[in-house]
Amino acid sequence: MASPDDTRERPQPPRDAIPGPLAGLRVVELTGGIAGRYCSRLLAGYGADVIRVDPPPGHPPPEPEPLDLLVNADKRSVTLDMTTQTGRDLLSRLLATADIVVTDDAWPAATGPAPAIDAGATRPGAVITRISTFGPGGPYESWAGNDFVLTALGGWTATQGRTEQPTFIGGPYVSFLTGTHAAFGCVSAVLHAEATGAGQTVEVAALEVAATCLLYDHVAFAYTGNTRRRLGNILGAPWLVLPVSDGHVAIIGIREWAEFWTVILAGAEIPPDPSSATTAAERAALTEVLHRHVAHLKKREFFETAQLLGVISAEVLTPADVLASPQYAARDYFVTAEHPLAGTLRYPGPPSRMLATPWLRRPAPTPGRHTAEVLDSLTPQGVRA
């Protein structure tokens, strides 16, 4: 019997000709935020026909944003003017063809007034996935929020930063995690609908995803009454980031202090063991000493040597470094595609690799790229019962 890896050795048809595991599912995307767009991007990446509804572009059309190029890949785009009855009627006809509708609380603001998205707007058995910041109900239901707010309210910010001051970790991490959870909810509800014939609404609140992803801290406090302390970036913390000649390295868990630094520093003077420090001031002073010892090193050499010595370490990679990493290259992780406006792009690969089906079939469309072909298909014969 051939192994799944043998598919790499056989000639493969064009990417857009290979159906993914979600082929046959139509998703209508009505979103304005990152989480909703990433949810449907995951569904598109695994083969669903995702039709994104965009507002009519301005004149001239705006240049594509990097985020749009990422989260809109593998989708089709139609532009509908929600300020007109024609646009609202066409949306209603499109919704009647959907297996899944993904919507969020940012979409009406991005498109203008729109019909209510509820079970009456879709065919029987369809799944409606609603993504919001706080979820329906509760005192914060109508309040504004973003990843800065979510990490603070979810408990993340309190665990990060220096000992005396918490800090925002930066980046839309909760939004991407929310999109991932929403995609899982979509597929789970579709499996239920296929088994029972009953569609349902899936509610995904980003704040609850933030709490879910910090579950260890919440359960640990409930069990022990203890909270994780902020330790900052000094010797004596479980981790340390060190500046070297071409960037930074991160290191954790040095058990054999003298032996480790003898190898790393090639026999030079060994910096003092931080376990000898009794105060924060002493630890800070030892940190400065260590910085001077490693300032001449290269981060890739430090990282690889530390790993060979059994010490958990990493080089701190910039985006350019990530694209040049030998590990990603060996795994063929990044996927190259040609975009009509942005040129040659390297996209991140699949979060779950399926060896028999490709991840990226086509780059992100320009807004309205597929309006004609999608609307032409919305004939009475094409609309599902």
mmCIF file of N, CA, C and O in Angstrom, residues 152-207:
data_model
loop_
_atom_site.group_PDB
_atom_site.id
_atom_site.type_symbol
_atom_site.label_atom_id
_atom_site.label_comp_id
_atom_site.label_asym_id
_atom_site.label_seq_id
_atom_site.Cartn_x
_atom_site.Cartn_y
_atom_site.Cartn_z
ATOM 1 N N ALA A 152 -6.747 42.514 27.358
ATOM 2 C CA ALA A 152 -6.843 43.042 28.724
ATOM 3 C C ALA A 152 -7.972 42.367 29.496
ATOM 4 O O ALA A 152 -7.794 41.925 30.636
ATOM 5 N N LEU A 153 -9.164 42.260 28.867
ATOM 6 C CA LEU A 153 -10.304 41.670 29.555
ATOM 7 C C LEU A 153 -10.219 40.157 29.654
ATOM 8 O O LEU A 153 -10.861 39.554 30.517
ATOM 9 N N GLY A 154 -9.449 39.526 28.781
ATOM 10 C CA GLY A 154 -9.309 38.073 28.815
ATOM 11 C C GLY A 154 -8.265 37.575 29.787
ATOM 12 O O GLY A 154 -8.147 36.369 30.008
ATOM 13 N N GLY A 155 -7.465 38.489 30.371
ATOM 14 C CA GLY A 155 -6.454 38.090 31.339
ATOM 15 C C GLY A 155 -5.048 37.999 30.791
ATOM 16 O O GLY A 155 -4.108 37.736 31.536
ATOM 17 N N TRP A 156 -4.876 38.225 29.488
ATOM 18 C CA TRP A 156 -3.546 38.082 28.897
ATOM 19 C C TRP A 156 -2.603 39.199 29.353
ATOM 20 O O TRP A 156 -1.454 38.937 29.722
ATOM 21 N N THR A 157 -3.063 40.434 29.304
ATOM 22 C CA THR A 157 -2.191 41.582 29.567
ATOM 23 C C THR A 157 -1.595 41.514 30.966
ATOM 24 O O THR A 157 -0.427 41.880 31.178
ATOM 25 N N ALA A 158 -2.371 41.051 31.935
ATOM 26 C CA ALA A 158 -1.903 41.001 33.326
ATOM 27 C C ALA A 158 -0.709 40.081 33.511
ATOM 28 O O ALA A 158 0.072 40.247 34.457
ATOM 29 N N THR A 159 -0.508 39.125 32.604
ATOM 30 C CA THR A 159 0.587 38.164 32.761
ATOM 31 C C THR A 159 1.836 38.561 31.992
ATOM 32 O O THR A 159 2.858 37.875 32.098
ATOM 33 N N GLN A 160 1.771 39.646 31.209
ATOM 34 C CA GLN A 160 2.878 40.017 30.336
ATOM 35 C C GLN A 160 3.513 41.321 30.798
ATOM 36 O O GLN A 160 2.871 42.175 31.398
ATOM 37 N N GLY A 161 4.795 41.484 30.487
ATOM 38 C CA GLY A 161 5.472 42.737 30.769
ATOM 39 C C GLY A 161 6.445 42.638 31.922
ATOM 40 O O GLY A 161 6.793 41.555 32.405
ATOM 41 N N ARG A 162 6.890 43.786 32.378
ATOM 42 C CA ARG A 162 7.841 43.851 33.469
ATOM 43 C C ARG A 162 7.121 43.654 34.799
ATOM 44 O O ARG A 162 5.892 43.685 34.877
ATOM 45 N N THR A 163 7.902 43.455 35.838
ATOM 46 C CA THR A 163 7.315 43.122 37.131
ATOM 47 C C THR A 163 6.359 44.192 37.628
ATOM 48 O O THR A 163 5.347 43.887 38.257
ATOM 49 N N GLU A 164 6.646 45.452 37.339
ATOM 50 C CA GLU A 164 5.835 46.532 37.898
ATOM 51 C C GLU A 164 4.741 47.015 36.956
ATOM 52 O O GLU A 164 3.919 47.850 37.336
ATOM 53 N N GLN A 165 4.707 46.525 35.715
ATOM 54 C CA GLN A 165 3.767 47.091 34.757
ATOM 55 C C GLN A 165 3.363 46.058 33.710
ATOM 56 O O GLN A 165 4.209 45.553 32.978
ATOM 57 N N PRO A 166 2.051 45.757 33.618
ATOM 58 C CA PRO A 166 1.606 44.857 32.544
ATOM 59 C C PRO A 166 1.670 45.553 31.195
ATOM 60 O O PRO A 166 1.732 46.785 31.116
ATOM 61 N N THR A 167 1.639 44.778 30.108
ATOM 62 C CA THR A 167 1.745 45.380 28.786
ATOM 63 C C THR A 167 0.911 44.603 27.782
ATOM 64 O O THR A 167 0.652 43.405 27.944
ATOM 65 N N PHE A 168 0.475 45.294 26.746
ATOM 66 C CA PHE A 168 -0.224 44.678 25.614
ATOM 67 C C PHE A 168 0.793 43.890 24.798
ATOM 68 O O PHE A 168 1.848 44.411 24.443
ATOM 69 N N ILE A 169 0.481 42.645 24.484
ATOM 70 C CA ILE A 169 1.453 41.808 23.783
ATOM 71 C C ILE A 169 1.559 42.168 22.307
ATOM 72 O O ILE A 169 2.507 41.754 21.642
ATOM 73 N N GLY A 170 0.604 42.935 21.785
ATOM 74 C CA GLY A 170 0.673 43.376 20.402
ATOM 75 C C GLY A 170 0.153 42.327 19.433
ATOM 76 O O GLY A 170 0.286 41.131 19.654
ATOM 77 N N GLY A 171 -0.467 42.784 18.349
ATOM 78 C CA GLY A 171 -0.917 41.879 17.305
ATOM 79 C C GLY A 171 -2.344 41.392 17.508
ATOM 80 O O GLY A 171 -2.825 41.274 18.634
ATOM 81 N N PRO A 172 -3.035 41.053 16.402
ATOM 82 C CA PRO A 172 -4.434 40.611 16.478
ATOM 83 C C PRO A 172 -4.563 39.117 16.763
ATOM 84 O O PRO A 172 -5.278 38.390 16.072
ATOM 85 N N TYR A 173 -3.872 38.642 17.798
ATOM 86 C CA TYR A 173 -3.827 37.203 18.055
ATOM 87 C C TYR A 173 -5.188 36.644 18.442
ATOM 88 O O TYR A 173 -5.582 35.559 18.000
ATOM 89 N N VAL A 174 -5.933 37.377 19.268
ATOM 90 C CA VAL A 174 -7.252 36.889 19.670
ATOM 91 C C VAL A 174 -8.181 36.826 18.461
ATOM 92 O O VAL A 174 -8.984 35.900 18.326
ATOM 93 N N SER A 175 -8.071 37.783 17.552
ATOM 94 C CA SER A 175 -8.920 37.766 16.359
ATOM 95 C C SER A 175 -8.662 36.523 15.518
ATOM 96 O O SER A 175 -9.602 35.869 15.042
ATOM 97 N N PHE A 176 -7.395 36.182 15.304
ATOM 98 C CA PHE A 176 -7.100 34.990 14.511
ATOM 99 C C PHE A 176 -7.538 33.726 15.239
ATOM 100 O O PHE A 176 -8.036 32.774 14.615
ATOM 101 N N LEU A 177 -7.362 33.680 16.557
ATOM 102 C CA LEU A 177 -7.845 32.528 17.320
ATOM 103 C C LEU A 177 -9.367 32.439 17.261
ATOM 104 O O LEU A 177 -9.931 31.345 17.161
ATOM 105 N N THR A 178 -10.033 33.576 17.297
ATOM 106 C CA THR A 178 -11.490 33.584 17.198
ATOM 107 C C THR A 178 -11.940 33.056 15.846
ATOM 108 O O THR A 178 -12.890 32.260 15.756
ATOM 109 N N GLY A 179 -11.262 33.455 14.782
ATOM 110 C CA GLY A 179 -11.588 32.935 13.463
ATOM 111 C C GLY A 179 -11.398 31.433 13.378
ATOM 112 O O GLY A 179 -12.198 30.719 12.746
ATOM 113 N N THR A 180 -10.351 30.916 14.018
ATOM 114 C CA THR A 180 -10.100 29.475 14.022
ATOM 115 C C THR A 180 -11.212 28.732 14.757
ATOM 116 O O THR A 180 -11.726 27.704 14.277
ATOM 117 N N HIS A 181 -11.594 29.232 15.924
ATOM 118 C CA HIS A 181 -12.684 28.609 16.673
ATOM 119 C C HIS A 181 -13.999 28.683 15.898
ATOM 120 O O HIS A 181 -14.792 27.740 15.914
ATOM 121 N N ALA A 182 -14.232 29.796 15.213
ATOM 122 C CA ALA A 182 -15.458 29.936 14.435
ATOM 123 C C ALA A 182 -15.498 28.932 13.284
ATOM 124 O O ALA A 182 -16.560 28.351 12.996
ATOM 125 N N ALA A 183 -14.369 28.711 12.619
ATOM 126 C CA ALA A 183 -14.330 27.740 11.533
ATOM 127 C C ALA A 183 -14.640 26.340 12.050
ATOM 128 O O ALA A 183 -15.367 25.566 11.409
ATOM 129 N N PHE A 184 -14.102 25.998 13.215
ATOM 130 C CA PHE A 184 -14.411 24.701 13.827
ATOM 131 C C PHE A 184 -15.908 24.601 14.123
ATOM 132 O O PHE A 184 -16.541 23.571 13.875
ATOM 133 N N GLY A 185 -16.495 25.701 14.642
ATOM 134 C CA GLY A 185 -17.929 25.704 14.902
ATOM 135 C C GLY A 185 -18.744 25.533 13.640
ATOM 136 O O GLY A 185 -19.757 24.816 13.630
ATOM 137 N N CYS A 186 -18.325 26.201 12.549
ATOM 138 C CA CYS A 186 -19.019 26.055 11.268
ATOM 139 C C CYS A 186 -19.082 24.596 10.817
ATOM 140 O O CYS A 186 -20.145 24.066 10.476
ATOM 141 N N VAL A 187 -17.913 23.969 10.799
ATOM 142 C CA VAL A 187 -17.834 22.599 10.294
ATOM 143 C C VAL A 187 -18.607 21.650 11.205
ATOM 144 O O VAL A 187 -19.298 20.729 10.736
ATOM 145 N N SER A 188 -18.522 21.855 12.518
ATOM 146 C CA SER A 188 -19.259 21.000 13.450
ATOM 147 C C SER A 188 -20.762 21.126 13.218
ATOM 148 O O SER A 188 -21.496 20.119 13.213
ATOM 149 N N ALA A 189 -21.251 22.361 13.012
ATOM 150 C CA ALA A 189 -22.681 22.564 12.780
ATOM 151 C C ALA A 189 -23.119 21.981 11.447
ATOM 152 O O ALA A 189 -24.242 21.477 11.321
ATOM 153 N N VAL A 190 -22.263 22.024 10.431
ATOM 154 C CA VAL A 190 -22.595 21.424 9.144
ATOM 155 C C VAL A 190 -22.709 19.901 9.276
ATOM 156 O O VAL A 190 -23.628 19.276 8.714
ATOM 157 N N LEU A 191 -21.801 19.295 10.003
ATOM 158 C CA LEU A 191 -21.894 17.840 10.224
ATOM 159 C C LEU A 191 -23.201 17.485 10.930
ATOM 160 O O LEU A 191 -23.858 16.494 10.606
ATOM 161 N N HIS A 192 -23.595 18.310 11.905
ATOM 162 C CA HIS A 192 -24.862 18.090 12.593
ATOM 163 C C HIS A 192 -26.035 18.243 11.633
ATOM 164 O O HIS A 192 -26.993 17.450 11.644
ATOM 165 N N ALA A 193 -25.969 19.270 10.766
ATOM 166 C CA ALA A 193 -27.048 19.495 9.803
ATOM 167 C C ALA A 193 -27.153 18.340 8.811
ATOM 168 O O ALA A 193 -28.261 17.928 8.435
ATOM 169 N N GLU A 194 -26.005 17.822 8.380
ATOM 170 C CA GLU A 194 -26.037 16.697 7.448
ATOM 171 C C GLU A 194 -26.625 15.448 8.094
ATOM 172 O O GLU A 194 -27.284 14.640 7.438
ATOM 173 N N ALA A 195 -26.406 15.295 9.398
ATOM 174 C CA ALA A 195 -26.920 14.113 10.096
ATOM 175 C C ALA A 195 -28.393 14.240 10.443
ATOM 176 O O ALA A 195 -29.113 13.245 10.495
ATOM 177 N N THR A 196 -28.875 15.474 10.700
ATOM 178 C CA THR A 196 -30.230 15.663 11.210
ATOM 179 C C THR A 196 -31.135 16.451 10.279
ATOM 180 O O THR A 196 -32.357 16.430 10.452
ATOM 181 N N GLY A 197 -30.543 17.174 9.322
ATOM 182 C CA GLY A 197 -31.322 18.052 8.468
ATOM 183 C C GLY A 197 -31.626 19.400 9.078
ATOM 184 O O GLY A 197 -32.290 20.232 8.453
ATOM 185 N N ALA A 198 -31.157 19.629 10.299
ATOM 186 C CA ALA A 198 -31.469 20.871 11.016
ATOM 187 C C ALA A 198 -30.249 21.777 11.038
ATOM 188 O O ALA A 198 -29.200 21.404 11.564
ATOM 189 N N GLY A 199 -30.401 22.972 10.481
ATOM 190 C CA GLY A 199 -29.355 23.972 10.611
ATOM 191 C C GLY A 199 -29.448 24.663 11.958
ATOM 192 O O GLY A 199 -30.403 24.454 12.722
ATOM 193 N N GLN A 200 -28.464 25.480 12.261
ATOM 194 C CA GLN A 200 -28.481 26.198 13.529
ATOM 195 C C GLN A 200 -27.567 27.414 13.440
ATOM 196 O O GLN A 200 -26.790 27.559 12.493
ATOM 197 N N THR A 201 -27.669 28.256 14.462
ATOM 198 C CA THR A 201 -26.805 29.427 14.558
ATOM 199 C C THR A 201 -25.662 29.124 15.519
ATOM 200 O O THR A 201 -25.880 28.570 16.597
ATOM 201 N N VAL A 202 -24.448 29.469 15.114
ATOM 202 C CA VAL A 202 -23.253 29.315 15.942
ATOM 203 C C VAL A 202 -22.830 30.709 16.402
ATOM 204 O O VAL A 202 -22.587 31.586 15.574
ATOM 205 N N GLU A 203 -22.786 30.924 17.706
ATOM 206 C CA GLU A 203 -22.361 32.201 18.266
ATOM 207 C C GLU A 203 -20.917 32.088 18.749
ATOM 208 O O GLU A 203 -20.584 31.180 19.506
ATOM 209 N N VAL A 204 -20.071 33.004 18.309
ATOM 210 C CA VAL A 204 -18.668 33.022 18.713
ATOM 211 C C VAL A 204 -18.349 34.415 19.255
ATOM 212 O O VAL A 204 -18.392 35.394 18.511
ATOM 213 N N ALA A 205 -18.037 34.488 20.544
ATOM 214 C CA ALA A 205 -17.673 35.757 21.180
ATOM 215 C C ALA A 205 -16.162 35.776 21.366
ATOM 216 O O ALA A 205 -15.583 34.899 22.007
ATOM 217 N N ALA A 206 -15.516 36.797 20.827
ATOM 218 C CA ALA A 206 -14.057 36.872 20.894
ATOM 219 C C ALA A 206 -13.562 36.930 22.335
ATOM 220 O O ALA A 206 -12.503 36.369 22.653
ATOM 221 N N LEU A 207 -14.298 37.601 23.217
ATOM 222 C CA LEU A 207 -13.880 37.670 24.611
ATOM 223 C C LEU A 207 -13.822 36.280 25.247
ATOM 224 O O LEU A 207 -12.905 35.977 26.014
#
